[in-house]
């Protein structure tokens, strides 16, 4: 599947918030047009080794938002960024969403670390992992192969079966409450019950 999260969860929400705050500072309503003399530059932290990800210099949704790629302009690779963090005594470990399919047990945040530090997040990730395959089965979403969060391409709950069983029992109520909250949000947004 093509990664959608960078756009959907990071770039677009930041653009929407920037628009909201600029309009508010100008004393305008959120639905009003942005004045013609306003432009916003958004820095995107793609590294030089991610240069192929650059495909636009202007936001598709908001034409007054221009995109800039400072790390690429400076030819800085991911390793250069990590070195910079090390040289300046900053944490250099990558942060990731708890459900990131790029989680692995060698770099960045690994599943074991999530299980130990945020077991409820692990249970939530198992839920999403299962739902994704349920959605794929319906054929409503175009996916080229069967999706798995775990790099070994097995269900996440089967990759860590004991942890899954143990924490599912402990966090049963919390998980149900969280699922209900999401179903309510989706129901409110789309006017119908959404599920795989
Ligand atoms: S950490 Fe993973 S899931 Fe989260 S936005 Fe990045 S690629 Fe997507």
Coordinates of N, CA, C and O and ligand atoms in Angstrom, one line a residue:
X1 N 0.8 -1.2 0.0 CA 0.0 0.0 0.0 C 0.9 1.2 0.0 O 1.9 1.3 0.7
X2 N 0.5 2.3 -0.7 CA 1.3 3.5 -0.6 C 1.1 4.1 0.8 O 0.0 4.1 1.3
X3 N 2.1 4.7 1.4 CA 2.0 5.3 2.7 C 1.1 6.6 2.6 O 1.3 7.4 1.7
X4 N 0.1 6.6 3.4 CA -0.8 7.8 3.3 C -0.7 8.6 4.6 O -1.2 9.8 4.6
X5 N 0.0 8.1 5.6 CA 0.0 8.8 6.9 C 0.7 10.1 6.9 O 0.3 11.1 7.5
X6 N 1.8 10.2 6.1 CA 2.6 11.5 6.1 C 1.6 12.6 5.7 O 1.6 13.7 6.3
X7 N 0.9 12.4 4.6 CA 0.0 13.4 4.2 C -1.2 13.6 5.1 O -1.5 14.7 5.5
X8 N -1.9 12.4 5.3 CA -3.1 12.5 6.1 C -3.0 12.9 7.5 O -3.9 13.6 8.1
X9 N -1.9 12.4 8.2 CA -1.8 12.6 9.6 C -0.9 13.8 10.0 O -0.9 14.2 11.2
X10 N 0.0 14.2 9.1 CA 0.9 15.2 9.5 C 0.8 16.5 8.6 O 0.4 17.5 9.1
X11 N 1.0 16.3 7.3 CA 1.1 17.5 6.4 C -0.2 18.2 6.4 O -0.3 19.4 6.6
X12 N -1.3 17.5 6.0 CA -2.6 18.2 5.9 C -3.1 18.8 7.2 O -3.5 20.0 7.2
X13 N -3.1 18.1 8.3 CA -3.5 18.7 9.6 C -2.7 20.0 9.9 O -3.3 20.9 10.4
X14 N -1.4 19.9 9.7 CA -0.6 21.1 10.0 C -1.0 22.3 9.1 O -1.2 23.4 9.5
X15 N -1.3 22.0 7.8 CA -1.7 23.1 6.9 C -3.1 23.6 7.4 O -3.3 24.8 7.3
X16 N -4.0 22.7 7.8 CA -5.3 23.2 8.2 C -5.2 24.1 9.5 O -5.8 25.1 9.6
X17 N -4.3 23.7 10.4 CA -4.1 24.5 11.6 C -3.5 25.8 11.3 O -3.8 26.9 11.9
X18 N -2.5 25.8 10.4 CA -1.8 27.1 10.0 C -2.8 28.0 9.4 O -2.9 29.2 9.8
X19 N -3.7 27.5 8.6 CA -4.7 28.3 7.9 C -5.6 28.9 9.0 O -5.9 30.1 9.0
X20 N -6.0 28.1 10.0 CA -7.0 28.5 11.0 C -6.3 29.6 11.9 O -7.0 30.6 12.1
X21 N -5.1 29.4 12.3 CA -4.4 30.4 13.1 C -4.2 31.7 12.4 O -4.4 32.8 12.9
X22 N -3.8 31.7 11.1 CA -3.5 32.9 10.4 C -4.8 33.7 10.2 O -4.9 34.9 10.4
X23 N -5.9 33.0 9.8 CA -7.2 33.6 9.7 C -7.6 34.3 11.0 O -8.1 35.4 11.0
X24 N -7.4 33.5 12.1 CA -7.8 34.1 13.4 C -7.0 35.3 13.7 O -7.5 36.3 14.1
X25 N -5.7 35.3 13.5 CA -4.8 36.4 13.8 C -5.2 37.6 12.9 O -5.0 38.8 13.3
X26 N -5.8 37.4 11.7 CA -6.2 38.5 10.8 C -7.6 38.9 11.1 O -8.2 39.8 10.5
X27 N -8.2 38.3 12.2 CA -9.6 38.7 12.5 C -10.6 38.2 11.6 O -11.7 38.7 11.5
X28 N -10.3 37.1 10.8 CA -11.2 36.6 9.8 C -11.8 35.3 10.4 O -11.3 34.6 11.2
X29 N -13.0 34.9 9.8 CA -13.6 33.6 10.2 C -13.0 32.5 9.5 O -12.4 32.6 8.4
X30 N -13.1 31.2 10.1 CA -12.4 30.1 9.5 C -12.9 29.8 8.1 O -12.1 29.2 7.3
X31 N -14.1 30.2 7.7 CA -14.6 29.9 6.4 C -14.2 31.0 5.3 O -14.5 30.8 4.1
X32 N -13.6 32.1 5.8 CA -13.3 33.1 4.8 C -12.1 32.8 4.0 O -11.3 32.0 4.3
X33 N -12.0 33.5 2.9 CA -10.9 33.3 1.9 C -9.6 33.9 2.5 O -9.7 35.0 3.2
X34 N -8.5 33.3 2.3 CA -7.2 33.9 2.7 C -6.9 35.1 1.9 O -7.0 35.1 0.6
X35 N -6.6 36.2 2.5 CA -6.2 37.4 1.7 C -5.1 37.1 0.7 O -4.2 36.3 1.0
X36 N -5.2 37.8 -0.4 CA -4.2 37.6 -1.5 C -2.8 37.9 -1.2 O -1.8 37.3 -1.8
X37 N -2.6 38.7 -0.2 CA -1.2 39.1 0.2 C -0.6 38.2 1.3 O 0.4 38.5 1.8
X38 N -1.2 37.1 1.5 CA -0.7 36.2 2.5 C -0.1 34.9 1.9 O -0.7 34.3 1.0
X39 N 1.1 34.6 2.3 CA 1.7 33.3 1.8 C 2.3 32.6 3.0 O 2.7 33.2 3.9
X40 N 2.2 31.3 3.0 CA 2.8 30.5 4.1 C 3.9 29.6 3.5 O 3.6 28.9 2.5
X41 N 5.0 29.5 4.2 CA 6.0 28.5 3.7 C 6.1 27.4 4.7 O 6.2 27.6 6.0
X42 N 5.9 26.2 4.3 CA 5.9 25.0 5.2 C 7.2 24.2 4.9 O 7.4 23.8 3.8
X43 N 8.0 24.1 5.9 CA 9.2 23.3 5.8 C 8.9 21.8 6.0 O 8.3 21.4 7.0
X44 N 9.3 21.0 5.1 CA 9.1 19.5 5.2 C 10.4 18.8 5.4 O 11.3 19.0 4.6
X45 N 10.5 18.0 6.4 CA 11.8 17.4 6.8 C 12.2 16.2 6.1 O 12.8 15.2 6.7
X46 N 11.9 16.1 4.8 CA 12.4 14.9 4.0 C 13.9 15.1 3.9 O 14.5 16.1 3.8
X47 N 14.6 13.9 4.1 CA 16.1 13.9 3.9 C 16.5 13.8 2.5 O 15.7 13.5 1.6
X48 N 17.8 14.1 2.2 CA 18.2 14.0 0.8 C 18.0 12.6 0.3 O 17.7 12.5 -0.9
X49 N 18.1 11.6 1.1 CA 17.9 10.2 0.6 C 16.4 10.0 0.3 O 16.1 8.9 -0.2
X50 N 15.5 10.9 0.6 CA 14.1 10.7 0.4 C 13.7 11.7 -0.8 O 12.5 12.0 -0.9
X51 N 14.7 12.1 -1.6 CA 14.4 13.2 -2.6 C 13.2 12.8 -3.5 O 12.5 13.6 -4.0
X52 N 13.1 11.4 -3.7 CA 12.0 11.0 -4.6 C 10.6 11.3 -4.1 O 9.7 11.2 -4.8
X53 N 10.5 11.6 -2.8 CA 9.2 11.8 -2.2 C 8.7 13.2 -2.6 O 7.6 13.6 -2.4
X54 N 9.6 14.0 -3.1 CA 9.2 15.4 -3.4 C 8.5 15.4 -4.8 O 9.0 15.1 -5.8
X55 N 7.2 15.8 -4.7 CA 6.5 15.9 -6.0 C 5.7 17.2 -6.1 O 4.9 17.3 -7.0
X56 N 5.8 18.1 -5.1 CA 5.1 19.3 -5.3 C 5.7 20.4 -4.4 O 6.4 20.1 -3.4
X57 N 5.6 21.6 -4.9 CA 6.1 22.8 -4.2 C 5.0 23.7 -3.7 O 5.2 24.8 -3.2
X58 N 3.8 23.3 -3.9 CA 2.6 24.1 -3.5 C 1.6 23.1 -3.0 O 1.4 22.1 -3.6
X59 N 1.0 23.4 -1.8 CA 0.0 22.5 -1.3 C -1.2 22.4 -2.3 O -1.7 23.4 -2.8
X60 N -1.7 21.1 -2.4 CA -2.8 21.0 -3.4 C -4.1 21.6 -2.9 O -4.9 22.2 -3.6
X61 N -4.3 21.6 -1.5 CA -5.6 22.1 -1.0 C -5.5 23.6 -0.8 O -6.6 24.3 -1.0
X62 N -4.4 24.1 -0.5 CA -4.3 25.6 -0.2 C -3.1 26.2 -1.0 O -2.0 26.0 -0.7
X63 N -3.5 26.9 -2.1 CA -2.5 27.4 -3.0 C -1.6 28.4 -2.5 O -0.5 28.7 -3.0
X64 N -1.9 29.0 -1.3 CA -1.1 30.0 -0.7 C 0.0 29.4 0.2 O 0.7 30.1 0.9
X65 N 0.0 28.0 0.3 CA 1.0 27.4 1.1 C 2.1 26.8 0.2 O 1.8 25.9 -0.6
X66 N 3.3 27.2 0.4 CA 4.4 26.8 -0.4 C 5.2 25.8 0.4 O 5.4 26.0 1.6
X67 N 5.7 24.8 -0.3 CA 6.4 23.7 0.4 C 7.9 23.8 0.2 O 8.4 24.1 -1.0
X68 N 8.7 23.8 1.3 CA 10.1 23.8 1.1 C 10.8 22.6 1.8 O 10.2 22.1 2.7
X69 N 11.9 22.2 1.3 CA 12.6 21.0 1.8 C 14.0 21.3 2.2 O 14.9 21.1 1.5
X70 N 14.1 21.9 3.4 CA 15.5 22.5 3.8 C 16.6 21.4 3.9 O 17.7 21.7 3.5
X71 N 16.2 20.2 4.3 CA 17.3 19.2 4.4 C 17.8 18.8 3.0 O 19.0 18.5 2.8
X72 N 16.9 18.7 2.1 CA 17.2 18.3 0.7 C 18.1 19.4 0.1 O 19.1 19.2 -0.5
X73 N 17.6 20.7 0.4 CA 18.4 21.8 -0.2 C 19.8 21.8 0.3 O 20.8 22.2 -0.3
X74 N 20.0 21.3 1.6 CA 21.4 21.3 2.2 C 22.1 20.0 1.9 O 23.1 19.7 2.5
X75 N 21.5 19.1 1.1 CA 22.1 17.8 0.8 C 22.2 16.9 2.1 O 23.2 16.2 2.2
X76 N 21.4 17.1 3.1 CA 21.6 16.4 4.3 C 20.8 15.0 4.3 O 19.6 15.0 4.1
X77 N 21.5 14.0 4.5 CA 20.8 12.6 4.5 C 20.3 12.3 5.9 O 20.6 13.1 6.9
X78 N 19.6 11.2 6.0 CA 19.1 10.8 7.3 C 20.2 10.6 8.3 O 20.2 11.0 9.5
X79 N 21.3 10.0 7.9 CA 22.5 9.8 8.7 C 23.1 11.1 9.2 O 23.5 11.2 10.3
X80 N 23.1 12.1 8.3 CA 23.6 13.4 8.7 C 22.7 14.0 9.8 O 23.3 14.6 10.8
X81 N 21.4 13.8 9.7 CA 20.5 14.3 10.7 C 20.8 13.6 12.1 O 20.8 14.3 13.1
X82 N 20.9 12.3 12.0 CA 21.2 11.6 13.2 C 22.5 12.0 13.9 O 22.6 12.3 15.1
X83 N 23.5 12.3 13.0 CA 24.8 12.7 13.5 C 24.7 14.1 14.2 O 25.2 14.4 15.2
X84 N 23.9 15.0 13.5 CA 23.6 16.3 14.1 C 23.0 16.2 15.5 O 23.4 16.9 16.4
X85 N 22.0 15.3 15.6 CA 21.4 15.1 16.9 C 22.4 14.7 18.0 O 22.4 15.2 19.1
X86 N 23.2 13.7 17.6 CA 24.3 13.2 18.5 C 25.2 14.3 18.9 O 25.5 14.4 20.1
X87 N 25.7 15.0 17.9 CA 26.7 16.1 18.1 C 26.1 17.1 19.1 O 26.9 17.8 19.8
X88 N 24.8 17.3 19.1 CA 24.2 18.3 19.9 C 23.5 17.8 21.2 O 22.6 18.4 21.8
X89 N 23.9 16.5 21.5 CA 23.4 15.9 22.7 C 21.8 15.8 22.8 O 21.2 16.0 23.8
X90 N 21.2 15.6 21.6 CA 19.8 15.4 21.6 C 19.4 14.0 21.4 O 20.3 13.2 20.8
X91 N 18.2 13.6 21.8 CA 17.9 12.1 21.6 C 17.9 11.8 20.1 O 17.3 12.6 19.3
X92 N 18.5 10.7 19.7 CA 18.6 10.4 18.3 C 17.7 9.2 17.9 O 17.8 8.8 16.7
X93 N 17.0 8.6 18.8 CA 16.2 7.5 18.5 C 15.0 8.0 17.7 O 14.4 9.0 18.1
X94 N 14.6 7.3 16.7 CA 13.4 7.7 15.9 C 12.2 7.5 16.7 O 12.0 6.5 17.4
X95 N 11.2 8.4 16.6 CA 9.9 8.2 17.2 C 9.0 7.7 16.1 O 9.1 8.0 14.9
X96 N 8.1 6.9 16.5 CA 7.1 6.4 15.6 C 5.7 6.2 16.2 O 5.6 6.1 17.4
X97 N 4.7 6.2 15.3 CA 3.4 5.9 15.8 C 3.3 4.5 16.3 O 4.0 3.6 15.8
X98 N 2.5 4.2 17.3 CA 2.5 2.9 17.9 C 2.0 1.8 16.9 O 2.2 0.7 17.1
X99 N 1.3 2.3 15.8 CA 0.8 1.3 14.9 C 1.6 1.3 13.6 O 1.2 0.9 12.5
X100 N 2.8 1.9 13.6 CA 3.6 2.1 12.4 C 4.1 0.7 11.8 O 4.7 0.0 12.5
X101 N 3.8 0.5 10.6 CA 4.2 -0.8 9.9 C 5.8 -0.8 9.8 O 6.3 -1.9 9.5
X102 N 6.4 0.4 10.0 CA 7.9 0.4 9.9 C 8.5 0.0 11.3 O 9.7 -0.1 11.4
X103 N 7.7 -0.2 12.3 CA 8.3 -0.7 13.6 C 8.9 -2.0 13.3 O 8.4 -2.9 12.6
X104 N 10.1 -2.2 13.9 CA 10.7 -3.5 13.7 C 11.6 -3.7 15.0 O 11.7 -2.8 15.8
X105 N 12.2 -4.8 15.1 CA 13.0 -5.0 16.3 C 14.5 -4.6 16.1 O 15.3 -5.0 16.9
X106 N 14.8 -3.8 15.1 CA 16.2 -3.5 14.9 C 16.4 -2.0 15.0 O 17.4 -1.5 15.6
X107 N 15.6 -1.2 14.3 CA 15.8 0.3 14.4 C 14.5 1.0 14.9 O 13.4 0.4 14.8
X108 N 14.7 2.2 15.3 CA 13.6 3.0 15.8 C 12.9 2.3 17.0 O 13.4 1.6 17.7
X109 N 11.6 2.6 17.1 CA 10.8 2.0 18.1 C 10.5 0.6 17.7 O 10.1 0.4 16.6
X110 N 10.7 -0.3 18.6 CA 10.4 -1.7 18.2 C 9.1 -2.2 19.0 O 8.7 -1.6 19.9
X111 N 8.5 -3.2 18.5 CA 7.3 -3.7 19.0 C 7.5 -4.1 20.5 O 6.6 -3.8 21.3
X112 N 8.6 -4.7 20.8 CA 8.8 -5.1 22.2 C 8.8 -3.9 23.1 O 8.3 -3.9 24.3
X113 N 9.4 -2.8 22.6 CA 9.4 -1.6 23.4 C 8.0 -1.0 23.6 O 7.7 -0.6 24.7
X114 N 7.2 -1.1 22.6 CA 5.8 -0.7 22.7 C 5.1 -1.6 23.7 O 4.3 -1.1 24.6
X115 N 5.3 -2.9 23.6 CA 4.6 -3.8 24.5 C 4.9 -3.5 25.9 O 4.1 -3.5 26.8
X116 N 6.2 -3.2 26.2 CA 6.6 -3.0 27.6 C 6.2 -1.6 28.1 O 5.8 -1.5 29.3
X117 N 6.4 -0.6 27.2 CA 6.1 0.8 27.8 C 4.6 1.2 27.6 O 4.1 2.0 28.3
X118 N 4.0 0.7 26.5 CA 2.6 1.1 26.3 C 1.7 -0.1 25.9 O 1.3 -0.2 24.7
X119 N 1.5 -1.1 26.8 CA 0.8 -2.3 26.4 C -0.6 -2.0 25.8 O -1.0 -2.7 24.9
X120 N -1.3 -1.0 26.3 CA -2.6 -0.7 25.7 C -2.5 -0.3 24.2 O -3.3 -0.7 23.4
X121 N -1.4 0.5 23.9 CA -1.2 0.8 22.5 C -0.9 -0.4 21.6 O -1.3 -0.5 20.5
X122 N -0.2 -1.3 22.2 CA 0.1 -2.6 21.5 C -1.2 -3.3 21.2 O -1.5 -3.8 20.0
X123 N -2.1 -3.4 22.1 CA -3.4 -4.0 21.9 C -4.2 -3.3 20.8 O -4.9 -3.9 20.0
X124 N -4.2 -2.0 20.9 CA -4.8 -1.1 19.8 C -4.2 -1.4 18.5 O -5.0 -1.6 17.5
X125 N -2.9 -1.5 18.4 CA -2.3 -1.8 17.1 C -2.7 -3.2 16.6 O -3.0 -3.4 15.4
X126 N -2.9 -4.2 17.5 CA -3.4 -5.5 17.1 C -4.8 -5.4 16.5 O -5.1 -6.0 15.5
X127 N -5.6 -4.5 17.1 CA -6.9 -4.3 16.6 C -6.9 -3.7 15.2 O -7.6 -4.2 14.3
X128 N -6.1 -2.7 15.0 CA -6.0 -2.1 13.7 C -5.5 -3.1 12.6 O -6.0 -3.1 11.5
X129 N -4.5 -3.8 13.1 CA -3.9 -4.8 12.2 C -4.9 -5.8 11.7 O -5.0 -6.1 10.5
X130 N -5.8 -6.3 12.6 CA -6.8 -7.2 12.3 C -7.9 -6.6 11.3 O -8.3 -7.1 10.3
X131 N -8.3 -5.3 11.7 CA -9.3 -4.6 10.9 C -8.8 -4.4 9.5 O -9.6 -4.4 8.5
X132 N -7.5 -4.1 9.3 CA -7.0 -3.8 8.0 C -7.2 -5.0 7.1 O -7.6 -4.8 5.9
X133 N -7.0 -6.2 7.6 CA -7.2 -7.4 6.7 C -8.7 -7.6 6.5 O -9.1 -8.1 5.5
X134 N -9.5 -7.3 7.5 CA -10.9 -7.4 7.4 C -11.4 -6.5 6.2 O -12.3 -6.9 5.4
X135 N -10.9 -5.3 6.2 CA -11.3 -4.3 5.1 C -10.8 -4.9 3.8 O -11.5 -4.8 2.8
X136 N -9.6 -5.4 3.8 CA -9.1 -5.9 2.5 C -9.9 -7.0 2.0 O -10.2 -7.1 0.8
X137 N -10.4 -7.8 2.9 CA -11.3 -9.0 2.5 C -12.6 -8.5 1.8 O -13.1 -9.2 0.9
X138 N -13.1 -7.4 2.2 CA -14.3 -6.9 1.6 C -14.1 -6.5 0.2 O -15.1 -6.4 -0.6
X139 N -12.9 -6.2 -0.2 CA -12.6 -5.8 -1.6 C -13.0 -4.3 -1.9 O -12.8 -3.9 -3.0
X140 N -13.4 -3.6 -0.8 CA -13.8 -2.2 -1.0 C -12.5 -1.3 -1.1 O -12.6 -0.2 -1.6
X141 N -11.4 -1.8 -0.7 CA -10.2 -0.9 -0.7 C -9.2 -1.6 -1.6 O -8.9 -2.8 -1.4
X142 N -8.6 -0.9 -2.5 CA -7.7 -1.5 -3.4 C -6.3 -1.7 -2.8 O -5.6 -0.8 -2.5
X143 N -6.0 -2.9 -2.4 CA -4.7 -3.3 -1.8 C -4.1 -4.4 -2.7 O -4.7 -5.3 -3.1
X144 N -2.8 -4.2 -3.0 CA -2.1 -5.2 -3.9 C -1.8 -6.5 -3.2 O -1.7 -7.5 -3.9
X145 N -1.7 -6.5 -1.9 CA -1.5 -7.8 -1.2 C -2.1 -7.7 0.2 O -2.6 -6.7 0.6
X146 N -2.0 -8.8 0.9 CA -2.6 -8.9 2.3 C -1.8 -8.0 3.2 O -0.6 -8.3 3.3
X147 N -2.4 -7.1 3.9 CA -1.6 -6.2 4.7 C -1.3 -6.7 6.1 O -2.2 -7.3 6.8
X148 N -0.1 -6.5 6.6 CA 0.3 -6.9 8.0 C 1.1 -5.8 8.6 O 1.9 -5.2 7.9
X149 N 0.9 -5.5 9.8 CA 1.8 -4.5 10.5 C 3.2 -5.0 10.8 O 4.1 -4.3 10.8
X150 N 3.2 -6.3 11.1 CA 4.5 -6.9 11.5 C 5.3 -7.3 10.2 O 4.8 -7.8 9.3
X151 N 6.6 -7.0 10.3 CA 7.5 -7.2 9.1 C 7.6 -8.6 8.7 O 8.0 -9.0 7.6
X152 N 7.3 -9.6 9.6 CA 7.3 -11.0 9.2 C 6.1 -11.5 8.5 O 5.9 -12.6 8.1
X153 N 5.1 -10.5 8.3 CA 3.9 -10.8 7.6 C 3.1 -11.9 8.2 O 2.6 -12.8 7.6
X154 N 2.9 -11.7 9.5 CA 1.9 -12.6 10.2 C 1.1 -11.6 11.1 O 1.6 -10.5 11.4
X155 N -0.1 -12.0 11.5 CA -0.8 -11.1 12.4 C 0.0 -10.7 13.6 O 0.7 -11.5 14.2
X156 N -0.1 -9.4 14.0 CA 0.7 -8.9 15.1 C 0.4 -9.7 16.4 O 1.3 -10.0 17.1
X157 N -0.8 -10.1 16.6 CA -1.1 -10.8 17.8 C -0.5 -12.2 17.8 O -0.3 -12.8 18.9
X158 N -0.2 -12.7 16.6 CA 0.5 -14.0 16.6 C 2.0 -13.9 16.7 O 2.7 -14.8 17.0
X159 N 2.5 -12.7 16.4 CA 3.9 -12.4 16.6 C 4.3 -12.4 18.0 O 5.4 -12.8 18.4
X160 N 3.4 -11.9 18.9 CA 3.7 -11.8 20.3 C 2.5 -12.4 21.1 O 1.7 -11.7 21.8
X161 N 2.2 -13.7 20.9 CA 0.9 -14.3 21.4 C 0.7 -14.2 22.9 O -0.3 -13.9 23.4
X162 N 1.8 -14.4 23.7 CA 1.7 -14.4 25.2 C 1.3 -12.9 25.6 O 0.5 -12.7 26.5
X163 N 2.1 -12.0 25.1 CA 1.8 -10.6 25.5 C 0.4 -10.2 25.1 O -0.3 -9.5 25.8
X164 N 0.0 -10.6 23.9 CA -1.3 -10.3 23.4 C -2.4 -10.8 24.3 O -3.3 -10.1 24.8
X165 N -2.3 -12.1 24.7 CA -3.3 -12.7 25.6 C -3.3 -12.0 26.9 O -4.4 -11.7 27.5
X166 N -2.1 -11.8 27.5 CA -2.0 -11.2 28.8 C -2.6 -9.8 28.9 O -3.5 -9.5 29.7
X167 N -2.2 -8.9 27.9 CA -2.6 -7.6 28.0 C -4.0 -7.4 27.5 O -4.7 -6.4 27.9
X168 N -4.5 -8.3 26.6 CA -5.9 -8.2 26.2 C -6.8 -8.4 27.3 O -7.9 -7.7 27.5
X169 N -6.4 -9.3 28.2 CA -7.3 -9.6 29.4 C -7.3 -8.4 30.4 O -8.3 -7.9 30.9
X170 N -6.1 -7.8 30.5 CA -5.9 -6.7 31.5 C -6.7 -5.4 31.0 O -7.3 -4.7 31.7
X171 N -6.5 -5.2 29.7 CA -7.1 -3.9 29.1 C -8.4 -4.1 28.4 O -8.7 -3.2 27.5
X172 N -9.1 -5.1 28.6 CA -10.3 -5.4 27.9 C -11.3 -4.2 27.9 O -11.7 -3.7 26.9
X173 N -11.5 -3.7 29.1 CA -12.5 -2.6 29.2 C -12.0 -1.3 28.5 O -12.8 -0.6 27.8
X174 N -10.7 -1.0 28.7 CA -10.2 0.2 28.1 C -10.2 0.1 26.6 O -10.6 1.1 25.9
X175 N -9.9 -1.1 26.1 CA -10.0 -1.2 24.6 C -11.4 -1.1 24.1 O -11.6 -0.4 23.1
X176 N -12.4 -1.6 24.8 CA -13.7 -1.5 24.3 C -14.2 -0.1 24.4 O -14.9 0.4 23.4
X177 N -13.8 0.7 25.4 CA -14.2 2.1 25.6 C -13.6 2.9 24.4 O -14.2 3.7 23.8
X178 N -12.3 2.6 24.1 CA -11.6 3.3 23.0 C -12.3 3.0 21.7 O -12.5 3.9 20.9
X179 N -12.6 1.8 21.5 CA -13.3 1.4 20.2 C -14.6 2.1 20.0 O -14.9 2.7 19.0
X180 N -15.3 2.1 21.1 CA -16.7 2.8 21.1 C -16.5 4.3 20.8 O -17.3 4.8 20.0
X181 N -15.5 4.9 21.4 CA -15.3 6.3 21.2 C -15.0 6.6 19.7 O -15.6 7.5 19.1
X182 N -14.2 5.7 19.1 CA -13.9 5.9 17.6 C -15.1 5.6 16.8 O -15.4 6.3 15.8
X183 N -15.9 4.6 17.1 CA -17.1 4.3 16.3 C -18.0 5.5 16.4 O -18.7 5.9 15.4
X184 N -18.1 6.1 17.6 CA -19.0 7.3 17.8 C -18.5 8.5 16.9 O -19.3 9.1 16.3
X185 N -17.2 8.7 16.9 CA -16.6 9.8 16.2 C -16.9 9.6 14.7 O -17.4 10.5 13.9
X186 N -16.7 8.3 14.2 CA -16.9 8.0 12.8 C -18.4 8.1 12.4 O -18.8 8.6 11.4
X187 N -19.2 7.7 13.4 CA -20.7 7.7 13.1 C -21.1 9.2 13.0 O -21.9 9.6 12.1
X188 N -20.6 10.0 13.9 CA -20.9 11.5 13.9 C -20.5 12.1 12.5 O -21.1 12.9 11.9
X189 N -19.3 11.7 12.1 CA -18.7 12.3 10.9 C -19.4 11.8 9.6 O -19.6 12.6 8.7
X190 N -19.7 10.5 9.5 CA -20.2 10.0 8.3 C -21.7 9.7 8.3 O -22.3 9.2 7.3
X191 N -22.3 9.8 9.5 CA -23.7 9.6 9.6 C -24.2 8.2 9.6 O -25.3 7.9 9.4
X192 N -23.2 7.2 9.6 CA -23.6 5.8 9.7 C -22.5 5.1 10.4 O -21.4 5.6 10.6
X193 N -22.8 3.8 10.8 CA -21.8 3.0 11.5 C -20.8 2.6 10.5 O -21.1 2.0 9.5
X194 N -19.5 2.8 10.8 CA -18.4 2.4 9.9 C -17.7 1.3 10.6 O -17.2 1.4 11.7
X195 N -17.5 0.2 9.9 CA -16.7 -0.9 10.3 C -16.3 -1.7 9.1 O -16.8 -1.5 8.1
X196 N -15.3 -2.6 9.4 CA -14.9 -3.4 8.3 C -16.0 -4.3 7.8 O -16.1 -4.7 6.7
Ligands
LIG1 S1 5.5 6.8 12.2 FE1 4.8 5.3 10.7 S2 2.6 5.3 10.9 FE2 3.4 7.1 11.9 S3 3.2 8.7 10.3 FE3 5.3 7.8 10.3 S4 5.3 6.2 8.7 FE4 3.2 6.7 9.3

